[in-house]
PDB file of C-alpha atoms in Angstrom:
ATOM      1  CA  UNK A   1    -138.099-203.765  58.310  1.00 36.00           C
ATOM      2  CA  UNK A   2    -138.569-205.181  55.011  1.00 38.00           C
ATOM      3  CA  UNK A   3    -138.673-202.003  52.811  1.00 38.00           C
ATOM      4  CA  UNK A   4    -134.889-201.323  55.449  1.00 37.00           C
ATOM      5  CA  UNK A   5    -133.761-203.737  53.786  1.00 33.00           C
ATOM      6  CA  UNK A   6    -134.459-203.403  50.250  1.00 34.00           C
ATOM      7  CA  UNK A   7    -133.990-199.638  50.284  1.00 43.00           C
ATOM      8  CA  UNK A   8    -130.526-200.559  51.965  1.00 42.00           C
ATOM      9  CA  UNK A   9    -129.762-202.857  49.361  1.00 36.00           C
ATOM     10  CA  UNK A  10    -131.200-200.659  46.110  1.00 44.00           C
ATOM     11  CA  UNK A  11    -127.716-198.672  47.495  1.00 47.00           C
ATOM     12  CA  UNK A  12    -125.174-201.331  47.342  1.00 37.00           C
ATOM     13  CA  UNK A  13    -122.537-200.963  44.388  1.00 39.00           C
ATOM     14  CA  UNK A  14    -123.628-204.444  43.094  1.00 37.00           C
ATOM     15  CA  UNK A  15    -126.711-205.140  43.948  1.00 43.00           C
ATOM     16  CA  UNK A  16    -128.874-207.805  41.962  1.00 42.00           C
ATOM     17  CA  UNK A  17    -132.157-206.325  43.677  1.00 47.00           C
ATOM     18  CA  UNK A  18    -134.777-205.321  41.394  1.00 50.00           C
ATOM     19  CA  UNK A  19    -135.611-201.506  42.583  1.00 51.00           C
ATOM     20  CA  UNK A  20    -139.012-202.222  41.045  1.00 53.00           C
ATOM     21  CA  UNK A  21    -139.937-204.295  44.141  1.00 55.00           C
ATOM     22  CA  UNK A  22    -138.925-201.287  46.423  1.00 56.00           C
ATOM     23  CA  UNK A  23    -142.148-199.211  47.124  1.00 62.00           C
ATOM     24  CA  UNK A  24    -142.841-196.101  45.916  1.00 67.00           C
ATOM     25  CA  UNK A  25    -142.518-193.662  48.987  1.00 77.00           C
ATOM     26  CA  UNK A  26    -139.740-195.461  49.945  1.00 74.00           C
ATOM     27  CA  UNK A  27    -137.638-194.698  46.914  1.00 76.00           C
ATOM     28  CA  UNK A  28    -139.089-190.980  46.618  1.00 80.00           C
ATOM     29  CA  UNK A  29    -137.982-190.778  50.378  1.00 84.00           C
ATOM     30  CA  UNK A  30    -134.181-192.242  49.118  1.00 81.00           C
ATOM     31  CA  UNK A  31    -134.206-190.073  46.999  1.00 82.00           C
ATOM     32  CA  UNK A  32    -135.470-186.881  48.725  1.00 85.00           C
ATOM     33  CA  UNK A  33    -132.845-188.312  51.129  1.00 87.00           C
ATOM     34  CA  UNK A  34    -129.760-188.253  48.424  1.00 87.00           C
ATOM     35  CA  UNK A  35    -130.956-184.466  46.993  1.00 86.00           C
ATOM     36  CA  UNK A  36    -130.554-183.372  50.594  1.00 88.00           C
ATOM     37  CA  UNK A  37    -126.766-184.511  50.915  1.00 91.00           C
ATOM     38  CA  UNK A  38    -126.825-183.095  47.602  1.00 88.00           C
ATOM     39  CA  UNK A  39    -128.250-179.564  48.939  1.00 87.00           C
ATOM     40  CA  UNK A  40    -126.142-179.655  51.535  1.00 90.00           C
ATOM     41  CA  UNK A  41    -123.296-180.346  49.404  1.00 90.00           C
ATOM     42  CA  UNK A  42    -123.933-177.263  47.302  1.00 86.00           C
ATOM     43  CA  UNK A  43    -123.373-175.203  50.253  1.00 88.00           C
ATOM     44  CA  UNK A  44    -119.821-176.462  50.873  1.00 90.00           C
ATOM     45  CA  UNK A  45    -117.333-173.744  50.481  1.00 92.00           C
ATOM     46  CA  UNK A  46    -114.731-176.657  49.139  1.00 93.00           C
ATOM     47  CA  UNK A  47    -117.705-177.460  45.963  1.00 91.00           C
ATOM     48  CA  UNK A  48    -118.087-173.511  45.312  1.00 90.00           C
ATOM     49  CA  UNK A  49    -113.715-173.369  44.981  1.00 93.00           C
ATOM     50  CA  UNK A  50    -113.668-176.122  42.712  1.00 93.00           C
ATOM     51  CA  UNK A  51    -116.622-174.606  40.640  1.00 91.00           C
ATOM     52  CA  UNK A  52    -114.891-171.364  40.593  1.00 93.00           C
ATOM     53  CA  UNK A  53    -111.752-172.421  39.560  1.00 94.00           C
ATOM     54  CA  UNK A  54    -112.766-174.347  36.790  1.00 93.00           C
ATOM     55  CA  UNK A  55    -114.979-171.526  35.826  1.00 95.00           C
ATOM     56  CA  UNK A  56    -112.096-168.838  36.129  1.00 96.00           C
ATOM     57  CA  UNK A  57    -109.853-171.573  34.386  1.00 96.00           C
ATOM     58  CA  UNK A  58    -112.633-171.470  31.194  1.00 96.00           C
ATOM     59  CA  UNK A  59    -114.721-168.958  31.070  1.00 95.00           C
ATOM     60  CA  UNK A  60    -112.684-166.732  28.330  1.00 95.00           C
ATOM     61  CA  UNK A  61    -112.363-169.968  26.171  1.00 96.00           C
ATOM     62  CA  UNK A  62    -116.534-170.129  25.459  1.00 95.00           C
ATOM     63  CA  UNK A  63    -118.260-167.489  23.027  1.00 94.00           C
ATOM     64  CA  UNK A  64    -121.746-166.535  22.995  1.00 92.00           C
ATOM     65  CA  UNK A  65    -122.186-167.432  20.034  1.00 92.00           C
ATOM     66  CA  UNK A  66    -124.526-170.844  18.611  1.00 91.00           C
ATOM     67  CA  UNK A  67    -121.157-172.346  17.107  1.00 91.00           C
ATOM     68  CA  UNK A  68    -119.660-175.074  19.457  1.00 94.00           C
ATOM     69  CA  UNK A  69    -116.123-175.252  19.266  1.00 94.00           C
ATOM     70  CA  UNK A  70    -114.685-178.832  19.530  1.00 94.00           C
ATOM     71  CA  UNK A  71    -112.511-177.574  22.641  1.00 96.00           C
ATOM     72  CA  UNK A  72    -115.473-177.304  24.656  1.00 96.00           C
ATOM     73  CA  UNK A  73    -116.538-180.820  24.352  1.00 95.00           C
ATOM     74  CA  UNK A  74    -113.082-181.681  26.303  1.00 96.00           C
ATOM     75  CA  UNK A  75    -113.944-179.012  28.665  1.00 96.00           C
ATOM     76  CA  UNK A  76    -117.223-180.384  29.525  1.00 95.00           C
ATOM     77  CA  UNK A  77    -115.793-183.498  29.822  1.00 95.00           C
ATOM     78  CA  UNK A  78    -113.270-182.088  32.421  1.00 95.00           C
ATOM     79  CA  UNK A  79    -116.042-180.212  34.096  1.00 93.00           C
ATOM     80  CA  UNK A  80    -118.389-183.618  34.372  1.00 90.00           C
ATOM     81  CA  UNK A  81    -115.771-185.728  35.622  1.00 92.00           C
ATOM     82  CA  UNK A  82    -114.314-183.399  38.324  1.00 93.00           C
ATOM     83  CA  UNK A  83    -118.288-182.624  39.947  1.00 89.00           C
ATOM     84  CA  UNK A  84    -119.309-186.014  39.478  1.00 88.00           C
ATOM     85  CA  UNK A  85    -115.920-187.185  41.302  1.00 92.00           C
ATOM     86  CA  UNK A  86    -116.631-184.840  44.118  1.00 92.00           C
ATOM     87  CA  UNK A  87    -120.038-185.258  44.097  1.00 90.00           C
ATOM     88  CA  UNK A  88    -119.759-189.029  44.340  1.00 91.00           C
ATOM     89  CA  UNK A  89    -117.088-188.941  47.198  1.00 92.00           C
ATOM     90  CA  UNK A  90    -118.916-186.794  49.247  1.00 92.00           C
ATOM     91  CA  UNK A  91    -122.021-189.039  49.104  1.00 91.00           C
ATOM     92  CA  UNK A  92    -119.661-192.065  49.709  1.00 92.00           C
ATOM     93  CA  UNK A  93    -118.988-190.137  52.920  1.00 92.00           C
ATOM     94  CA  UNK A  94    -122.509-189.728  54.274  1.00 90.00           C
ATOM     95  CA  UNK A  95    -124.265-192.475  52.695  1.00 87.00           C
ATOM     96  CA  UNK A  96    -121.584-195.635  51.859  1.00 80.00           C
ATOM     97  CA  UNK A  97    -123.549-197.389  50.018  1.00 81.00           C
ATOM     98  CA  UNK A  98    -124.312-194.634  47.724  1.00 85.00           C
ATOM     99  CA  UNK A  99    -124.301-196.072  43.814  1.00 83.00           C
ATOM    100  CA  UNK A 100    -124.306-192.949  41.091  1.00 82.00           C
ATOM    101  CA  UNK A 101    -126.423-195.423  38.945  1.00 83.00           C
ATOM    102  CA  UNK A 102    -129.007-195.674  40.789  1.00 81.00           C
ATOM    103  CA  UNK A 103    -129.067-191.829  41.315  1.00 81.00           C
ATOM    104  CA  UNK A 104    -129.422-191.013  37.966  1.00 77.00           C
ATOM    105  CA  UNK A 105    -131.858-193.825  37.622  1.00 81.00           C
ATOM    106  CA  UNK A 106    -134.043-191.887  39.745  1.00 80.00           C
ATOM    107  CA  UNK A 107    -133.342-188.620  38.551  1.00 77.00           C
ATOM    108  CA  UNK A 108    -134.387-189.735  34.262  1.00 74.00           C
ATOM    109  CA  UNK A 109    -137.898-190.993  36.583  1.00 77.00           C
ATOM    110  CA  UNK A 110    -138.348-187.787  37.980  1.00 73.00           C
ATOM    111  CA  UNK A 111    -137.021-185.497  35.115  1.00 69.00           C
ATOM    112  CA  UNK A 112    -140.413-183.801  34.485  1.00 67.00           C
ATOM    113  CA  UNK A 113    -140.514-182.686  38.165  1.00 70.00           C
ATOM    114  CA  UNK A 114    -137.363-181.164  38.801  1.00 71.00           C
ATOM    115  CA  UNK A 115    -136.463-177.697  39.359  1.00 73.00           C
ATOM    116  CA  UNK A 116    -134.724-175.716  41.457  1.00 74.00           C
ATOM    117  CA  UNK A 117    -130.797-174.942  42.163  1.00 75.00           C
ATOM    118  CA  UNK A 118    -129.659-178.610  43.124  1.00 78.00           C
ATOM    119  CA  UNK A 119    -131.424-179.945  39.632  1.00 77.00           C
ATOM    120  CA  UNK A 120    -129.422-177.029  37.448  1.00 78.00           C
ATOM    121  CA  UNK A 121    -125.582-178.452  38.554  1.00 77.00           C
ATOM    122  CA  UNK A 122    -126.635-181.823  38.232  1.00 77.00           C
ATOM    123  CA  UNK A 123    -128.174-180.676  34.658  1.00 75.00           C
ATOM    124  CA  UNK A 124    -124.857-178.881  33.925  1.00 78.00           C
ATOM    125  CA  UNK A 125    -122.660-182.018  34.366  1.00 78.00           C
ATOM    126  CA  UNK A 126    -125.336-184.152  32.329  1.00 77.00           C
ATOM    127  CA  UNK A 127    -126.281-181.666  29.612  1.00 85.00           C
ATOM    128  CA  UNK A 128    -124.044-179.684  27.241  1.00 91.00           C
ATOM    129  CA  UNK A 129    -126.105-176.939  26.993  1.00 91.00           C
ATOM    130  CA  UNK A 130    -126.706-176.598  30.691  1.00 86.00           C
ATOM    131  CA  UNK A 131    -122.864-176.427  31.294  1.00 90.00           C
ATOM    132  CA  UNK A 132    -122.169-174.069  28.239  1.00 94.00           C
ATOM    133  CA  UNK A 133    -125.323-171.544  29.985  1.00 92.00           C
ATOM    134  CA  UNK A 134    -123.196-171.818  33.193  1.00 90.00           C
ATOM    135  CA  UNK A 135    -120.020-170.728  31.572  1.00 94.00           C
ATOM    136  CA  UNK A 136    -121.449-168.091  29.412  1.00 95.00           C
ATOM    137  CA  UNK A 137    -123.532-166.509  32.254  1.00 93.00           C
ATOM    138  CA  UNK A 138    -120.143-166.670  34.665  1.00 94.00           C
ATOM    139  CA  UNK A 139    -118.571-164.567  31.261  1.00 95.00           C
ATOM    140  CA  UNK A 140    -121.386-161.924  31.513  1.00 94.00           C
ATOM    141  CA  UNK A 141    -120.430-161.338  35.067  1.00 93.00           C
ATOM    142  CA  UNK A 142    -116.860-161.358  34.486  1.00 92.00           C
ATOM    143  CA  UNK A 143    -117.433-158.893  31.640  1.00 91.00           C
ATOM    144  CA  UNK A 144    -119.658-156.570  33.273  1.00 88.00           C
ATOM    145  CA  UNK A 145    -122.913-157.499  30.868  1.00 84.00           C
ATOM    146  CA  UNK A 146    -124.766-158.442  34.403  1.00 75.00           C
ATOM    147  CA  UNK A 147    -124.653-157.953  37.775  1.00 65.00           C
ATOM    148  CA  UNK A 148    -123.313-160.293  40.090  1.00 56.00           C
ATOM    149  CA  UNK A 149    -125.220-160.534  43.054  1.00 54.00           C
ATOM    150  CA  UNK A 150    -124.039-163.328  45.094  1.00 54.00           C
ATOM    151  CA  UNK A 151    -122.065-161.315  47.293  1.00 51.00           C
ATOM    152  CA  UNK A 152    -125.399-160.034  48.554  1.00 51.00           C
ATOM    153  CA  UNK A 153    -126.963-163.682  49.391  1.00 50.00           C
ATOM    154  CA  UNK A 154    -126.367-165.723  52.613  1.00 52.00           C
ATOM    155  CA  UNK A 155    -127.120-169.153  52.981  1.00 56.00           C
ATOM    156  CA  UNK A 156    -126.920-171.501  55.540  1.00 57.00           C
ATOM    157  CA  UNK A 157    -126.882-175.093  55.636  1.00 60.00           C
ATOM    158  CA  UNK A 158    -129.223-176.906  58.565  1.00 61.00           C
ATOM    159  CA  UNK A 159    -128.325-180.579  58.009  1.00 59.00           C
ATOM    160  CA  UNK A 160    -130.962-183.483  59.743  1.00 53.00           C
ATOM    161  CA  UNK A 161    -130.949-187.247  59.363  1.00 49.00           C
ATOM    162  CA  UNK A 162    -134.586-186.875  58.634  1.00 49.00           C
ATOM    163  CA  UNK A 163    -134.473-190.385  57.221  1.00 50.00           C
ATOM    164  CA  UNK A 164    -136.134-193.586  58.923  1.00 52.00           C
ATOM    165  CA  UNK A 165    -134.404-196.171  56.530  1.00 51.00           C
ATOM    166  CA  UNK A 166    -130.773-197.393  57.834  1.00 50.00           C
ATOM    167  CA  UNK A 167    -128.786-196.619  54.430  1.00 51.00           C
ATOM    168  CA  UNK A 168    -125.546-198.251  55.983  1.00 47.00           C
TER     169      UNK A 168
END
């Protein structure tokens, strides 16, 4: 009951806990926990239309090229707050308690071990370079330069409250 509790309260928008006192598979459960919402998130059909509209919106504005225009700073910016708004509201949903802070907290302690899908948006709305890939590989589809296959992949979200900590 005790780690319930301070895993609860490592959630709370203004908490004074010290997450240093929550125990180690607790907070790599939380956090396996949060990059499952996440996951599922990414399979949302309302998170690929906003992704695709702000890509279709952009895509003709970036160049391949190593210059960085000073437009796509703003863009980025755009880009970052939009997925971290809708990222953060749909975590609000399923966990309430859910802080961003303590997210990325966890994800700079974890940085060396992250890969996959759910670790490249989060990258692209943290890291210029990440986002400025994104939009230049979306161009190379657009343009013809590479096949786009993701009209030939399903997936399907299975979503379980595999968690034994109350994060309400």
């Amino acid at each position: 009951m005790g780690d319930e509790i301070i895993v609860s309260n490592c959630l709370e928008k203004n908490t004074e806990k010290d997450d240093r006192q929550i125990p180690k598979n607790a907070k790599d459960e939380l956090f396996d926990e949060i990059i499952g919402h996440i996951e599922d998130l990414l399979l949302e059909d309302d998170f690929h239309a906003i992704q695709q509209e702000f890509l279709e919106k952009y895509w003709t504005v970036f160049d391949p090229t190593e210059e960085n225009k000073l437009v796509y700073t703003d863009i980025f910016n755009e880009y970052n707050k939009t997925v971290e708004t809708y990222i953060v509201n749909y975590l609000q949903k399923t966990i309430p308690q859910f802080n961003m802070n303590v997210l990325l907290k966890y994800l700079n302690e974890k940085q060396a071990e992250l890969e996959g899908e759910v670790f490249e948006v989060l990258s692209a709305i943290t890291d210029f370079l990440a986002f400025k890939e994104m939009v230049l590989d979306y161009r190379a589809v657009k343009e013809g330069k590479v096949q786009d296959l993701s009209s030939g992949i399903s997936i399907i979200s299975v979503k379980s409250s595999t968690s034994n900590y109350d994060l309400r």
